[in-house]
Amino acid sequence: MKLNALEQRIDEIIRPIIEELGFHLNWIEYKGGTLQIFAENPKNGNLNLAECTTISREISPILEVEDPIESAYRLEVSSPGVDRLLVRESDYERYSGFTAKIELDIPLEGQKRFRGTIEEKKDGEIALKTDTGLVNLPFRDISKAKLVMTDDLMKASKKLTCANDNPEDATDNENNKEIETE
């Protein structure tokens, strides 16, 4: 997924601040007078309200000074959510084994949209197990990718959140997939 020129400029301004706070910047989107910032706590892959507020309060003054958006806008800071966008190549490694929808800029054998299980990321390609077989999608050609809400994804997300909030509650005898954090 690619940022437009304005979003790239905003990324340059706020990424260092967000990282200094100990969070990861996932995605920036500006449309319809709203600037959406998606970030996460690397410990659990989410943000709580207090963390969203902290990020908002820290980046707002810098955005006012740098003024990359000429008109009035609304700032929204939030977690990317369970069914998040897949933006970086590392996202595909992190969510290997989970279902995703992926759209390409350039058709692969006449097809632009794919849905399947992320198998691996290797040599700049994403291996996706679809109903028709394994396809290797060039990362550079991906225009949009998003996790699909499934029971496995929900269980893994809940388990990760519980492990970071209360480690004693995180034990689960089911054979669940786990989401690795950085």
Coordinates of C-alpha atoms in Angstrom, one line a residue, residues 5-157:
A5 CA 2.6 12.8 -1.2
L6 CA 0.6 14.6 1.6
E7 CA 0.4 11.4 3.6
Q8 CA 4.2 10.8 3.1
R9 CA 4.9 14.3 4.4
I10 CA 2.7 13.7 7.5
D11 CA 4.5 10.4 8.0
E12 CA 7.8 12.1 8.0
I13 CA 6.6 14.6 10.6
I14 CA 4.8 12.3 13.1
R15 CA 6.6 8.9 12.8
P16 CA 9.6 10.0 15.0
I17 CA 7.2 11.3 17.7
I18 CA 5.1 8.2 17.7
E19 CA 8.1 5.9 17.8
E20 CA 9.7 8.0 20.6
L21 CA 6.5 7.4 22.6
G22 CA 7.1 3.7 22.2
F23 CA 4.4 3.0 19.6
H24 CA 4.4 1.8 16.0
L25 CA 2.8 4.0 13.2
N26 CA 0.8 1.6 11.0
W27 CA -1.0 3.8 8.5
I28 CA -2.0 7.4 7.7
E29 CA -5.0 8.3 5.6
Y30 CA -6.3 11.8 4.7
K31 CA -9.6 12.1 3.0
G32 CA -12.7 14.2 3.3
G33 CA -11.2 16.6 5.8
T34 CA -10.2 13.8 8.2
L35 CA -6.6 12.8 9.0
Q36 CA -6.7 9.2 10.4
I37 CA -3.6 7.9 12.2
F38 CA -3.5 4.2 12.9
A39 CA -0.9 3.2 15.5
E40 CA -0.3 0.3 17.9
N41 CA 1.4 -0.6 21.1
P42 CA 3.9 -3.2 20.1
K43 CA 3.2 -5.2 23.3
N44 CA -0.4 -6.1 22.2
G45 CA -1.0 -4.7 18.7
N46 CA -3.7 -2.3 19.8
L47 CA -4.1 1.1 21.4
N48 CA -6.3 1.9 24.4
L49 CA -8.1 5.3 24.8
A50 CA -5.3 6.7 27.0
E51 CA -2.7 5.8 24.4
C52 CA -4.7 7.3 21.6
T53 CA -5.0 10.5 23.6
T54 CA -1.3 10.6 24.3
I55 CA -0.4 10.3 20.7
S56 CA -3.0 12.9 19.7
R57 CA -1.7 15.4 22.2
E58 CA 1.9 14.9 21.2
I59 CA 1.4 15.1 17.4
S60 CA -1.2 17.9 17.3
P61 CA 1.2 20.8 18.1
I62 CA 3.8 19.6 15.6
L63 CA 1.2 19.3 12.9
E64 CA 0.1 22.8 13.8
V65 CA 3.6 24.1 13.4
E66 CA 4.5 22.2 10.3
D67 CA 1.0 22.8 8.8
P68 CA 1.1 20.1 6.0
I69 CA -2.6 20.3 5.5
E70 CA -3.6 23.8 4.3
S71 CA -7.3 23.6 5.2
A72 CA -9.1 22.7 8.5
Y73 CA -9.2 19.0 9.3
R74 CA -10.2 16.6 12.0
L75 CA -7.5 14.4 13.6
E76 CA -8.4 10.8 14.5
V77 CA -6.0 8.5 16.3
S78 CA -6.9 4.9 16.6
S79 CA -5.8 1.3 16.8
P80 CA -5.6 -0.5 13.4
G81 CA -8.1 -3.0 14.8
V82 CA -8.2 -6.8 14.5
D83 CA -9.0 -6.9 10.8
R84 CA -6.2 -4.4 10.1
L85 CA -4.6 -3.3 6.9
L86 CA -1.4 -5.1 6.0
V87 CA 1.1 -2.4 5.0
R88 CA 4.7 -3.5 5.6
E89 CA 6.3 -6.8 4.4
S90 CA 6.8 -7.6 8.1
D91 CA 3.0 -7.6 8.6
Y92 CA 2.8 -10.6 6.3
E93 CA 5.3 -12.4 8.5
R94 CA 3.5 -11.4 11.7
Y95 CA 0.1 -12.6 10.4
S96 CA 1.3 -15.7 8.6
G97 CA -1.4 -18.4 8.9
F98 CA -4.3 -15.9 8.9
T99 CA -6.7 -15.1 6.1
A100 CA -6.3 -11.9 4.1
K101 CA -7.9 -10.1 1.1
I102 CA -5.2 -8.7 -1.2
E103 CA -5.7 -6.5 -4.2
L104 CA -3.0 -5.9 -6.8
D105 CA -2.3 -2.8 -9.0
I106 CA -1.2 -5.1 -11.8
P107 CA -3.2 -8.3 -12.6
L108 CA -1.5 -11.6 -12.0
E109 CA -2.7 -14.0 -14.7
G110 CA -5.7 -11.8 -15.3
Q111 CA -6.7 -11.6 -11.6
K112 CA -6.3 -8.5 -9.3
R113 CA -8.2 -9.7 -6.2
F114 CA -7.2 -12.6 -4.0
R115 CA -8.4 -14.1 -0.7
G116 CA -6.5 -16.8 1.1
T117 CA -4.3 -17.8 4.0
I118 CA -0.9 -16.0 4.3
E119 CA 1.7 -18.7 4.0
E120 CA 5.0 -16.8 4.0
K121 CA 6.9 -13.7 2.8
K122 CA 9.9 -14.6 0.8
D123 CA 12.1 -12.7 -1.7
G124 CA 9.6 -9.8 -2.1
E125 CA 6.6 -12.0 -2.6
I126 CA 3.7 -13.0 -0.5
A127 CA 2.7 -16.7 -0.7
L128 CA -1.1 -16.9 -0.4
K129 CA -3.0 -20.2 -0.2
T130 CA -6.2 -19.7 -2.0
D131 CA -9.1 -22.0 -2.9
T132 CA -7.5 -22.6 -6.3
G133 CA -3.9 -23.2 -5.0
L134 CA -0.8 -21.3 -3.9
V135 CA -0.1 -18.0 -5.5
N136 CA 3.0 -15.8 -5.1
L137 CA 2.0 -12.1 -5.1
P138 CA 4.7 -9.5 -5.7
F139 CA 4.7 -7.2 -2.6
R140 CA 5.5 -4.2 -4.8
D141 CA 2.3 -4.7 -6.8
I142 CA 0.0 -4.8 -3.7
S143 CA -2.4 -1.8 -3.7
K144 CA -4.5 -2.9 -0.7
A145 CA -4.4 -5.8 1.8
K146 CA -6.4 -6.4 4.8
L147 CA -6.8 -9.2 7.3
V148 CA -10.2 -11.0 7.3
M149 CA -12.1 -11.3 10.5
T150 CA -12.1 -15.0 11.4
D151 CA -12.6 -16.9 14.7
D152 CA -8.9 -17.8 14.7
L153 CA -7.9 -14.1 14.3
M154 CA -10.2 -13.1 17.1
K155 CA -8.9 -15.8 19.4
A156 CA -5.3 -14.9 18.7
S157 CA -6.0 -11.2 19.2

